[in-house]
Amino acid sequence: MSSVMPSAPLAAILATLPATQAARAVALTSIAESLAWRGGGLFARWSNLTLSAIAFLNNTAGLSDGGAICADWCRLRLSGAAFVRNSAASGGGAISATSSVVEIEAAHFTANRCGSGVSAGSAVAVSGAGSVRCSDCSCAAQP
């Protein structure tokens, strides 16, 4: 049986996560160094998404919201996720949720940032008829 080892930069980031979250992120997939108008790493509209064991690293929403993820009218479930150094010009340095239901479990947010705006939030921004529920999540060094 073979195991998947994360790349060196991912391994360094995993080493900084709390033990319970790092253990859940063994088979980690990453979306990194992406640039978009909205949703630097991932943009979703009218979708039902479930993502697990994933890292969003150094993604940028250059003109709007959601440095890592922008979800409009979605149901989004995240488990075992890491959000590190993502940025947005307006709200949601890591996640922007507009009229979306977002459930986050065992996630870690570090050094995400955003500009100002109605829905500004370095880690997560919610607007419209949206909601976010987090369990077993941690934040560190949100500027």
mmCIF file of C-alpha atoms in Angstrom:
data_model
loop_
_atom_site.group_PDB
_atom_site.id
_atom_site.type_symbol
_atom_site.label_atom_id
_atom_site.label_comp_id
_atom_site.label_asym_id
_atom_site.label_seq_id
_atom_site.Cartn_x
_atom_site.Cartn_y
_atom_site.Cartn_z
ATOM 1 C CA MET A 1 0.000 0.000 0.000
ATOM 2 C CA SER A 2 1.443 3.340 -0.993
ATOM 3 C CA SER A 3 0.757 6.651 0.669
ATOM 4 C CA VAL A 4 0.522 10.081 -0.893
ATOM 5 C CA MET A 5 2.979 12.563 0.519
ATOM 6 C CA PRO A 6 2.276 16.284 0.200
ATOM 7 C CA SER A 7 4.789 18.515 -1.571
ATOM 8 C CA ALA A 8 7.432 20.256 0.539
ATOM 9 C CA PRO A 9 5.512 23.591 0.833
ATOM 10 C CA LEU A 10 2.325 21.714 1.740
ATOM 11 C CA ALA A 11 4.184 19.621 4.293
ATOM 12 C CA ALA A 12 5.488 22.816 5.926
ATOM 13 C CA ILE A 13 1.956 24.222 6.142
ATOM 14 C CA LEU A 14 0.564 20.949 7.497
ATOM 15 C CA ALA A 15 3.192 21.071 10.214
ATOM 16 C CA THR A 16 1.687 24.359 11.467
ATOM 17 C CA LEU A 17 -1.887 23.018 11.751
ATOM 18 C CA PRO A 18 -3.277 21.834 15.071
ATOM 19 C CA ALA A 19 -2.694 18.084 15.427
ATOM 20 C CA THR A 20 -6.342 17.092 14.997
ATOM 21 C CA GLN A 21 -6.609 18.988 11.708
ATOM 22 C CA ALA A 22 -3.252 17.889 10.320
ATOM 23 C CA ALA A 23 -4.212 14.261 10.934
ATOM 24 C CA ARG A 24 -7.379 14.743 8.889
ATOM 25 C CA ALA A 25 -5.473 16.275 5.981
ATOM 26 C CA VAL A 26 -3.322 13.270 5.051
ATOM 27 C CA ALA A 27 -4.487 12.943 1.432
ATOM 28 C CA LEU A 28 -4.422 16.672 0.847
ATOM 29 C CA THR A 29 -5.227 18.255 -2.501
ATOM 30 C CA SER A 30 -4.316 21.871 -3.075
ATOM 31 C CA ILE A 31 -5.436 24.798 -5.152
ATOM 32 C CA ALA A 32 -2.607 27.301 -5.124
ATOM 33 C CA GLU A 33 -1.315 30.488 -6.716
ATOM 34 C CA SER A 34 -4.504 31.148 -8.714
ATOM 35 C CA LEU A 35 -5.805 34.571 -9.713
ATOM 36 C CA ALA A 36 -9.355 35.432 -10.784
ATOM 37 C CA TRP A 37 -11.788 38.326 -10.698
ATOM 38 C CA ARG A 38 -13.966 36.531 -8.072
ATOM 39 C CA GLY A 39 -13.151 33.305 -6.279
ATOM 40 C CA GLY A 40 -9.388 33.227 -6.690
ATOM 41 C CA GLY A 41 -9.194 29.455 -6.190
ATOM 42 C CA LEU A 42 -12.785 28.373 -6.884
ATOM 43 C CA PHE A 43 -15.935 30.109 -8.090
ATOM 44 C CA ALA A 44 -19.289 28.329 -7.760
ATOM 45 C CA ARG A 45 -22.827 29.455 -8.548
ATOM 46 C CA TRP A 46 -26.056 27.487 -7.995
ATOM 47 C CA SER A 47 -24.044 24.443 -6.945
ATOM 48 C CA ASN A 48 -23.994 21.760 -4.281
ATOM 49 C CA LEU A 49 -20.323 21.132 -3.430
ATOM 50 C CA THR A 50 -18.545 18.947 -0.903
ATOM 51 C CA LEU A 51 -14.781 19.373 -0.520
ATOM 52 C CA SER A 52 -12.585 17.478 1.918
ATOM 53 C CA ALA A 53 -8.874 17.261 2.698
ATOM 54 C CA ILE A 54 -8.053 20.322 0.614
ATOM 55 C CA ALA A 55 -5.793 23.343 0.986
ATOM 56 C CA PHE A 56 -6.227 26.751 -0.624
ATOM 57 C CA LEU A 57 -2.845 28.514 -0.695
ATOM 58 C CA ASN A 58 -1.936 32.002 -1.957
ATOM 59 C CA ASN A 59 -5.003 32.498 -4.163
ATOM 60 C CA THR A 60 -6.247 35.982 -5.101
ATOM 61 C CA ALA A 61 -9.574 37.501 -6.082
ATOM 62 C CA GLY A 62 -8.087 40.538 -7.751
ATOM 63 C CA LEU A 63 -11.168 42.687 -8.289
ATOM 64 C CA SER A 64 -13.806 41.345 -5.922
ATOM 65 C CA ASP A 65 -14.558 38.761 -3.230
ATOM 66 C CA GLY A 66 -13.535 35.265 -2.171
ATOM 67 C CA GLY A 67 -9.753 34.922 -2.218
ATOM 68 C CA ALA A 68 -9.948 31.115 -2.040
ATOM 69 C CA ILE A 69 -13.659 30.411 -2.630
ATOM 70 C CA CYS A 70 -16.556 32.506 -3.870
ATOM 71 C CA ALA A 71 -19.915 30.728 -3.502
ATOM 72 C CA ASP A 72 -23.085 32.358 -4.881
ATOM 73 C CA TRP A 73 -26.420 30.652 -4.139
ATOM 74 C CA CYS A 74 -24.692 27.388 -3.185
ATOM 75 C CA ARG A 75 -24.637 24.705 -0.564
ATOM 76 C CA LEU A 76 -20.973 24.241 0.309
ATOM 77 C CA ARG A 77 -19.566 21.632 2.706
ATOM 78 C CA LEU A 78 -15.885 21.761 3.682
ATOM 79 C CA SER A 79 -14.092 19.215 5.847
ATOM 80 C CA GLY A 80 -10.417 19.093 6.771
ATOM 81 C CA ALA A 81 -9.528 22.267 4.875
ATOM 82 C CA ALA A 82 -6.679 24.732 5.240
ATOM 83 C CA PHE A 83 -6.863 28.344 4.008
ATOM 84 C CA VAL A 84 -3.459 30.036 4.003
ATOM 85 C CA ARG A 85 -2.461 33.471 2.627
ATOM 86 C CA ASN A 86 -5.467 33.967 0.346
ATOM 87 C CA SER A 87 -6.592 37.518 -0.443
ATOM 88 C CA ALA A 88 -9.546 39.382 -1.914
ATOM 89 C CA ALA A 89 -9.945 42.963 -3.039
ATOM 90 C CA SER A 90 -13.230 43.190 -1.134
ATOM 91 C CA GLY A 91 -14.907 40.657 1.213
ATOM 92 C CA GLY A 92 -13.871 37.177 2.243
ATOM 93 C CA GLY A 93 -10.115 36.781 2.240
ATOM 94 C CA ALA A 94 -10.637 33.010 2.353
ATOM 95 C CA ILE A 95 -14.374 32.457 1.666
ATOM 96 C CA SER A 96 -17.140 34.699 0.378
ATOM 97 C CA ALA A 97 -20.680 33.299 0.578
ATOM 98 C CA THR A 98 -23.583 35.173 -1.023
ATOM 99 C CA SER A 99 -27.014 33.691 -0.308
ATOM 100 C CA SER A 100 -25.269 30.371 0.358
ATOM 101 C CA VAL A 101 -25.355 27.772 3.113
ATOM 102 C CA VAL A 102 -21.790 26.938 4.152
ATOM 103 C CA GLU A 103 -20.840 24.170 6.609
ATOM 104 C CA ILE A 104 -17.191 24.051 7.659
ATOM 105 C CA GLU A 105 -15.699 21.292 9.787
ATOM 106 C CA ALA A 106 -12.091 20.929 10.947
ATOM 107 C CA ALA A 107 -10.686 23.882 9.020
ATOM 108 C CA HIS A 108 -7.784 26.179 9.743
ATOM 109 C CA PHE A 109 -7.510 29.798 8.551
ATOM 110 C CA THR A 110 -4.115 31.547 8.582
ATOM 111 C CA ALA A 111 -3.002 34.950 7.225
ATOM 112 C CA ASN A 112 -5.939 35.511 4.865
ATOM 113 C CA ARG A 113 -6.761 39.133 4.090
ATOM 114 C CA CYS A 114 -9.284 41.308 2.325
ATOM 115 C CA GLY A 115 -9.979 44.906 1.449
ATOM 116 C CA SER A 116 -12.907 46.835 2.835
ATOM 117 C CA GLY A 117 -16.541 46.562 1.889
ATOM 118 C CA VAL A 118 -19.996 45.688 3.090
ATOM 119 C CA SER A 119 -19.147 42.017 3.610
ATOM 120 C CA ALA A 120 -15.462 42.366 4.536
ATOM 121 C CA GLY A 121 -14.004 39.497 6.562
ATOM 122 C CA SER A 122 -10.422 38.229 6.538
ATOM 123 C CA ALA A 123 -11.470 34.589 6.908
ATOM 124 C CA VAL A 124 -15.163 34.386 5.925
ATOM 125 C CA ALA A 125 -17.672 36.946 4.646
ATOM 126 C CA VAL A 126 -21.408 36.252 4.363
ATOM 127 C CA SER A 127 -23.927 38.400 2.541
ATOM 128 C CA GLY A 128 -27.517 38.099 1.365
ATOM 129 C CA ALA A 129 -29.569 35.291 2.876
ATOM 130 C CA GLY A 130 -26.476 33.223 3.614
ATOM 131 C CA SER A 131 -25.283 31.331 6.664
ATOM 132 C CA VAL A 132 -22.045 29.761 7.852
ATOM 133 C CA ARG A 133 -21.651 27.068 10.485
ATOM 134 C CA CYS A 134 -18.164 26.172 11.728
ATOM 135 C CA SER A 135 -17.147 23.317 14.002
ATOM 136 C CA ASP A 136 -13.639 22.369 15.098
ATOM 137 C CA CYS A 137 -12.195 25.377 13.221
ATOM 138 C CA SER A 138 -9.306 27.639 14.135
ATOM 139 C CA CYS A 139 -7.955 30.999 13.006
ATOM 140 C CA ALA A 140 -4.498 32.440 13.362
ATOM 141 C CA ALA A 141 -2.892 35.714 12.276
ATOM 142 C CA GLN A 142 -5.801 37.155 10.304
ATOM 143 C CA PRO A 143 -4.666 40.709 9.489
#
